[in-house]
């Protein structure tokens, strides 16, 4: 999780600063550039990277958990204010309990 967290953090910064290029690992959708959209884009990129790496490690076989279980894990993690980088979460309030960004991030991956 930590490597993916750091990668999504640095890639989000590149997109926010307008410096992303073809070598940027994650495609972070920062929407309208608002703090909420940046935070949502970061979380979706982080989730996608984690799930992709697990998929690779399992060689595409059954990863041993359901979509609902993965969603619950990320909802629990994201419910902690300290789980998201300060520069991403800024002064935003803690995400809602059943945050759509997490639900969509897992579903879309």
Coordinates of N, CA, C and O in Angstrom, one line a residue:
X1 N 0.8 -1.2 0.0 CA 0.0 0.0 0.0 C 0.8 1.3 0.0 O 0.5 2.2 -0.6
X2 N 2.0 1.2 0.7 CA 2.8 2.4 0.9 C 3.4 2.9 -0.4 O 3.3 4.1 -0.8
X3 N 3.9 2.0 -1.2 CA 4.5 2.4 -2.5 C 3.4 3.0 -3.4 O 3.7 4.0 -4.1
X4 N 2.3 2.4 -3.5 CA 1.2 2.9 -4.3 C 0.7 4.3 -3.8 O 0.4 5.2 -4.6
X5 N 0.7 4.4 -2.4 CA 0.3 5.7 -1.8 C 1.2 6.8 -2.3 O 0.8 7.9 -2.7
X6 N 2.5 6.5 -2.2 CA 3.6 7.5 -2.6 C 3.5 7.8 -4.1 O 3.7 8.9 -4.5
X7 N 3.3 6.7 -4.9 CA 3.3 6.9 -6.3 C 2.1 7.8 -6.7 O 2.2 8.7 -7.5
X8 N 0.9 7.5 -6.2 CA -0.3 8.3 -6.5 C -0.1 9.8 -6.0 O -0.5 10.7 -6.6
X9 N 0.6 9.9 -4.9 CA 0.9 11.3 -4.3 C 1.7 12.1 -5.3 O 1.4 13.2 -5.6
X10 N 2.8 11.5 -5.7 CA 3.7 12.2 -6.6 C 3.1 12.5 -8.0 O 3.3 13.5 -8.6
X11 N 2.3 11.5 -8.5 CA 1.7 11.7 -9.8 C 0.6 12.7 -9.7 O 0.4 13.5 -10.6
X12 N -0.1 12.7 -8.6 CA -1.2 13.8 -8.4 C -0.5 15.1 -8.4 O -1.1 16.1 -9.1
X13 N 0.6 15.3 -7.8 CA 1.3 16.6 -7.7 C 1.7 17.0 -9.2 O 1.5 18.2 -9.5
X14 N 2.2 16.0 -10.0 CA 2.5 16.4 -11.3 C 1.3 16.8 -12.1 O 1.4 17.8 -12.9
X15 N 0.2 16.2 -12.0 CA -1.0 16.6 -12.7 C -1.5 18.0 -12.2 O -1.9 18.8 -13.0
X16 N -1.5 18.2 -10.9 CA -1.9 19.5 -10.4 C -0.9 20.6 -10.9 O -1.4 21.7 -11.3
X17 N 0.3 20.4 -11.0 CA 1.3 21.3 -11.4 C 1.4 21.4 -13.0 O 2.2 22.2 -13.5
X18 N 0.6 20.6 -13.7 CA 0.6 20.6 -15.1 C 1.9 20.0 -15.7 O 2.3 20.3 -16.8
X19 N 2.6 19.1 -15.0 CA 3.9 18.6 -15.4 C 3.8 17.1 -15.7 O 4.8 16.5 -16.0
X20 N 2.6 16.5 -15.8 CA 2.4 15.1 -16.1 C 2.8 14.9 -17.5 O 2.6 15.8 -18.4
X21 N 3.4 13.7 -17.8 CA 3.7 13.4 -19.2 C 3.5 11.9 -19.4 O 3.0 11.2 -18.6
X22 N 4.0 11.4 -20.5 CA 3.8 10.0 -20.9 C 4.5 9.0 -19.9 O 4.2 7.9 -19.8
X23 N 5.4 9.5 -19.1 CA 6.1 8.7 -18.1 C 5.4 8.7 -16.8 O 5.9 7.9 -15.9
X24 N 4.4 9.5 -16.6 CA 3.7 9.5 -15.3 C 2.9 8.1 -15.2 O 2.2 7.7 -16.1
X25 N 3.2 7.5 -14.1 CA 2.6 6.1 -13.9 C 1.1 6.1 -13.8 O 0.4 5.4 -14.6
X26 N 0.5 6.9 -12.9 CA -0.9 6.9 -12.7 C -1.5 8.0 -13.6 O -0.9 9.1 -13.7
X27 N -2.7 7.7 -14.1 CA -3.4 8.8 -14.8 C -4.4 9.3 -13.8 O -5.5 8.7 -13.5
X28 N -4.1 10.4 -13.2 CA -4.9 11.0 -12.1 C -5.9 12.0 -12.7 O -5.4 13.0 -13.3
X29 N -7.1 11.8 -12.5 CA -8.2 12.7 -13.0 C -8.5 13.7 -11.9 O -9.1 13.3 -11.0
X30 N -8.0 14.9 -12.1 CA -8.2 15.9 -11.1 C -9.4 16.8 -11.4 O -9.6 17.8 -10.7
X31 N -10.2 16.4 -12.4 CA -11.4 17.1 -12.7 C -11.2 18.6 -12.9 O -10.4 19.0 -13.6
X32 N -12.0 19.4 -12.1 CA -11.9 20.8 -12.3 C -10.8 21.4 -11.5 O -10.7 22.7 -11.4
X33 N -10.0 20.6 -10.8 CA -8.8 21.1 -10.1 C -9.2 21.6 -8.7 O -8.3 22.1 -7.9
X34 N -10.4 21.4 -8.3 CA -10.8 21.8 -6.9 C -10.2 20.9 -5.9 O -9.8 19.8 -6.3
X35 N -10.0 21.3 -4.7 CA -9.4 20.4 -3.7 C -10.2 19.1 -3.6 O -9.5 18.0 -3.4
X36 N -11.5 19.1 -3.7 CA -12.3 17.8 -3.6 C -12.0 16.9 -4.8 O -11.8 15.7 -4.6
X37 N -11.9 17.5 -6.0 CA -11.6 16.7 -7.2 C -10.2 16.1 -7.2 O -10.0 15.0 -7.6
X38 N -9.2 16.9 -6.6 CA -7.9 16.4 -6.5 C -7.8 15.3 -5.5 O -7.2 14.2 -5.8
X39 N -8.5 15.4 -4.4 CA -8.5 14.3 -3.4 C -9.1 13.1 -4.0 O -8.6 12.0 -3.8
X40 N -10.2 13.2 -4.7 CA -10.9 12.1 -5.3 C -10.0 11.4 -6.4 O -9.9 10.2 -6.4
X41 N -9.4 12.2 -7.2 CA -8.5 11.7 -8.2 C -7.3 10.9 -7.6 O -7.0 9.8 -8.1
X42 N -6.8 11.4 -6.5 CA -5.7 10.8 -5.8 C -6.1 9.4 -5.3 O -5.5 8.4 -5.5
X43 N -7.3 9.4 -4.6 CA -7.8 8.1 -4.0 C -8.0 7.1 -5.1 O -7.7 5.9 -5.0
X44 N -8.6 7.5 -6.2 CA -8.9 6.5 -7.3 C -7.6 6.0 -7.9 O -7.5 4.8 -8.2
X45 N -6.6 6.9 -8.1 CA -5.4 6.4 -8.6 C -4.7 5.5 -7.7 O -4.1 4.4 -8.1
X46 N -4.7 5.7 -6.4 CA -4.1 4.9 -5.4 C -4.7 3.5 -5.4 O -4.1 2.5 -5.4
X47 N -6.1 3.5 -5.3 CA -6.8 2.2 -5.3 C -6.5 1.4 -6.6 O -6.2 0.2 -6.5
X48 N -6.5 2.1 -7.7 CA -6.2 1.4 -9.0 C -4.8 0.8 -9.0 O -4.6 -0.4 -9.4
X49 N -3.8 1.5 -8.5 CA -2.5 1.0 -8.4 C -2.3 -0.2 -7.5 O -1.7 -1.2 -7.8
X50 N -3.0 -0.1 -6.3 CA -2.9 -1.2 -5.4 C -3.5 -2.5 -6.0 O -2.9 -3.6 -6.0
X51 N -4.7 -2.3 -6.6 CA -5.4 -3.5 -7.1 C -4.6 -4.1 -8.3 O -4.6 -5.3 -8.5
X52 N -4.1 -3.2 -9.1 CA -3.3 -3.7 -10.3 C -2.1 -4.5 -9.8 O -1.8 -5.5 -10.4
X53 N -1.4 -4.0 -8.8 CA -0.2 -4.7 -8.3 C -0.6 -6.1 -7.7 O 0.1 -7.0 -7.8
X54 N -1.7 -6.1 -7.0 CA -2.2 -7.4 -6.4 C -2.5 -8.3 -7.5 O -2.1 -9.5 -7.5
X55 N -3.2 -7.8 -8.6 CA -3.5 -8.7 -9.7 C -2.3 -9.2 -10.4 O -2.2 -10.4 -10.7
X56 N -1.3 -8.4 -10.5 CA 0.0 -8.9 -11.1 C 0.7 -9.9 -10.2 O 1.2 -10.9 -10.7
X57 N 0.7 -9.7 -9.0 CA 1.3 -10.6 -8.0 C 0.6 -12.0 -8.0 O 1.2 -13.0 -7.8
X58 N -0.7 -12.0 -8.3 CA -1.5 -13.2 -8.3 C -1.5 -13.8 -9.8 O -2.2 -14.8 -10.0
X59 N -0.8 -13.2 -10.7 CA -0.7 -13.7 -12.1 C -2.1 -13.8 -12.7 O -2.4 -14.7 -13.4
X60 N -3.0 -12.8 -12.3 CA -4.3 -12.8 -12.9 C -5.3 -13.8 -12.3 O -6.5 -13.8 -12.7
X61 N -4.8 -14.6 -11.3 CA -5.7 -15.6 -10.7 C -6.6 -14.9 -9.7 O -6.5 -13.7 -9.4
X62 N -7.5 -15.7 -9.1 CA -8.4 -15.2 -8.1 C -7.5 -14.6 -7.0 O -6.6 -15.2 -6.4
X63 N -7.8 -13.3 -6.6 CA -7.0 -12.6 -5.7 C -7.5 -12.9 -4.2 O -6.8 -12.4 -3.3
X64 N -8.5 -13.6 -4.0 CA -8.9 -14.0 -2.7 C -9.8 -13.1 -1.9 O -10.1 -13.3 -0.8
X65 N -10.3 -12.1 -2.6 CA -11.3 -11.2 -1.9 C -12.3 -10.6 -2.9 O -12.0 -10.5 -4.1
X66 N -13.4 -10.2 -2.4 CA -14.5 -9.7 -3.3 C -14.4 -8.2 -3.4 O -13.7 -7.5 -2.7
X67 N -15.1 -7.7 -4.4 CA -15.2 -6.2 -4.6 C -15.7 -5.5 -3.3 O -15.2 -4.5 -2.9
X68 N -16.7 -6.1 -2.7 CA -17.2 -5.5 -1.5 C -16.2 -5.5 -0.3 O -16.1 -4.5 0.4
X69 N -15.4 -6.6 -0.2 CA -14.3 -6.6 0.8 C -13.3 -5.6 0.5 O -12.8 -4.9 1.5
X70 N -12.9 -5.4 -0.7 CA -11.9 -4.4 -1.1 C -12.4 -3.0 -0.8 O -11.7 -2.2 -0.2
X71 N -13.7 -2.8 -1.1 CA -14.3 -1.5 -0.9 C -14.3 -1.2 0.6 O -13.9 -0.1 1.0
X72 N -14.7 -2.2 1.4 CA -14.7 -2.0 2.9 C -13.3 -1.7 3.4 O -13.2 -0.8 4.3
X73 N -12.3 -2.3 2.9 CA -10.9 -2.0 3.4 C -10.5 -0.6 3.1 O -10.1 0.1 4.0
X74 N -10.8 -0.2 1.8 CA -10.4 1.2 1.5 C -11.3 2.3 2.2 O -10.8 3.3 2.5
X75 N -12.6 1.9 2.4 CA -13.4 2.9 3.1 C -12.9 3.1 4.5 O -12.9 4.2 5.1
X76 N -12.5 2.0 5.1 CA -11.9 2.0 6.5 C -10.7 2.8 6.5 O -10.5 3.7 7.4
X77 N -9.8 2.6 5.6 CA -8.5 3.3 5.5 C -8.8 4.8 5.3 O -8.2 5.7 6.0
X78 N -9.6 5.1 4.4 CA -9.9 6.6 4.0 C -10.7 7.3 5.1 O -10.7 8.5 5.0
X79 N -11.3 6.6 6.0 CA -12.0 7.2 7.1 C -11.1 7.9 8.1 O -11.5 8.7 8.9
X80 N -9.8 7.5 8.0 CA -8.8 8.1 8.9 C -8.2 9.3 8.2 O -7.7 9.2 7.2
X81 N -8.3 10.5 8.9 CA -7.8 11.7 8.3 C -6.3 11.6 7.9 O -5.9 12.1 6.8
X82 N -5.5 10.9 8.7 CA -4.1 10.7 8.4 C -3.8 9.8 7.3 O -2.7 9.7 6.9
X83 N -4.8 9.1 6.7 CA -4.5 8.2 5.7 C -4.2 8.8 4.3 O -3.6 8.3 3.5
X84 N -4.6 10.1 4.2 CA -4.4 10.8 2.9 C -3.3 11.9 3.2 O -3.3 12.5 4.2
X85 N -2.5 12.1 2.2 CA -1.4 13.1 2.3 C -2.0 14.5 2.6 O -3.0 14.8 2.1
X86 N -1.3 15.2 3.5 CA -1.7 16.5 3.8 C -1.9 17.4 2.6 O -2.9 18.2 2.6
X87 N -1.0 17.3 1.7 CA -1.1 18.2 0.5 C -2.2 17.9 -0.4 O -2.7 18.7 -1.2
X88 N -2.8 16.7 -0.3 CA -3.9 16.2 -1.0 C -5.2 16.6 -0.3 O -6.2 17.1 -0.9
X89 N -5.3 16.2 1.0 CA -6.5 16.5 1.7 C -6.7 17.9 2.2 O -7.8 18.3 2.5
X90 N -5.5 18.6 2.2 CA -5.5 20.0 2.6 C -6.4 20.2 3.8 O -6.2 19.5 4.8
X91 N -7.2 21.2 3.8 CA -8.1 21.4 5.0 C -9.5 20.9 4.8 O -10.4 21.3 5.5
X92 N -9.6 19.9 3.9 CA -10.9 19.3 3.7 C -11.4 18.5 4.9 O -10.5 17.9 5.6
X93 N -12.7 18.4 5.1 CA -13.1 17.6 6.2 C -12.9 16.1 5.8 O -12.7 15.8 4.6
X94 N -13.0 15.2 6.8 CA -12.8 13.8 6.5 C -13.9 13.4 5.5 O -15.0 13.8 5.5
X95 N -13.5 12.5 4.6 CA -14.5 12.0 3.6 C -15.7 11.3 4.3 O -15.6 10.8 5.4
X96 N -16.8 11.3 3.6 CA -18.0 10.7 4.1 C -17.8 9.2 4.3 O -16.9 8.6 3.7
X97 N -18.6 8.6 5.2 CA -18.4 7.2 5.6 C -18.5 6.2 4.4 O -17.7 5.3 4.3
X98 N -19.4 6.4 3.5 CA -19.5 5.6 2.3 C -19.1 6.4 1.1 O -19.9 6.6 0.1
X99 N -17.9 6.9 1.0 CA -17.4 7.8 0.0 C -17.5 7.2 -1.4 O -16.9 6.2 -1.6
X100 N -18.2 7.9 -2.3 CA -18.3 7.5 -3.6 C -17.0 7.3 -4.4 O -16.8 6.4 -5.2
X101 N -16.0 8.1 -4.0 CA -14.7 8.0 -4.7 C -14.1 6.6 -4.5 O -13.5 6.0 -5.4
X102 N -14.2 6.1 -3.3 CA -13.7 4.7 -3.0 C -14.5 3.7 -3.7 O -14.0 2.8 -4.4
X103 N -15.8 3.8 -3.6 CA -16.7 2.8 -4.2 C -16.5 2.8 -5.7 O -16.3 1.7 -6.3
X104 N -16.4 3.9 -6.3 CA -16.2 4.0 -7.8 C -14.8 3.6 -8.1 O -14.6 2.9 -9.2
X105 N -13.8 3.9 -7.3 CA -12.4 3.6 -7.6 C -12.2 2.0 -7.6 O -11.5 1.5 -8.5
X106 N -12.9 1.4 -6.7 CA -12.8 -0.1 -6.7 C -13.6 -0.7 -7.9 O -13.1 -1.5 -8.6
X107 N -14.8 -0.2 -8.1 CA -15.6 -0.7 -9.1 C -15.0 -0.5 -10.5 O -15.0 -1.4 -11.4
X108 N -14.4 0.6 -10.7 CA -13.8 1.0 -12.0 C -12.5 0.2 -12.3 O -12.0 0.2 -13.4
X109 N -11.9 -0.3 -11.3 CA -10.6 -1.0 -11.4 C -10.9 -2.5 -11.6 O -10.5 -3.2 -12.4

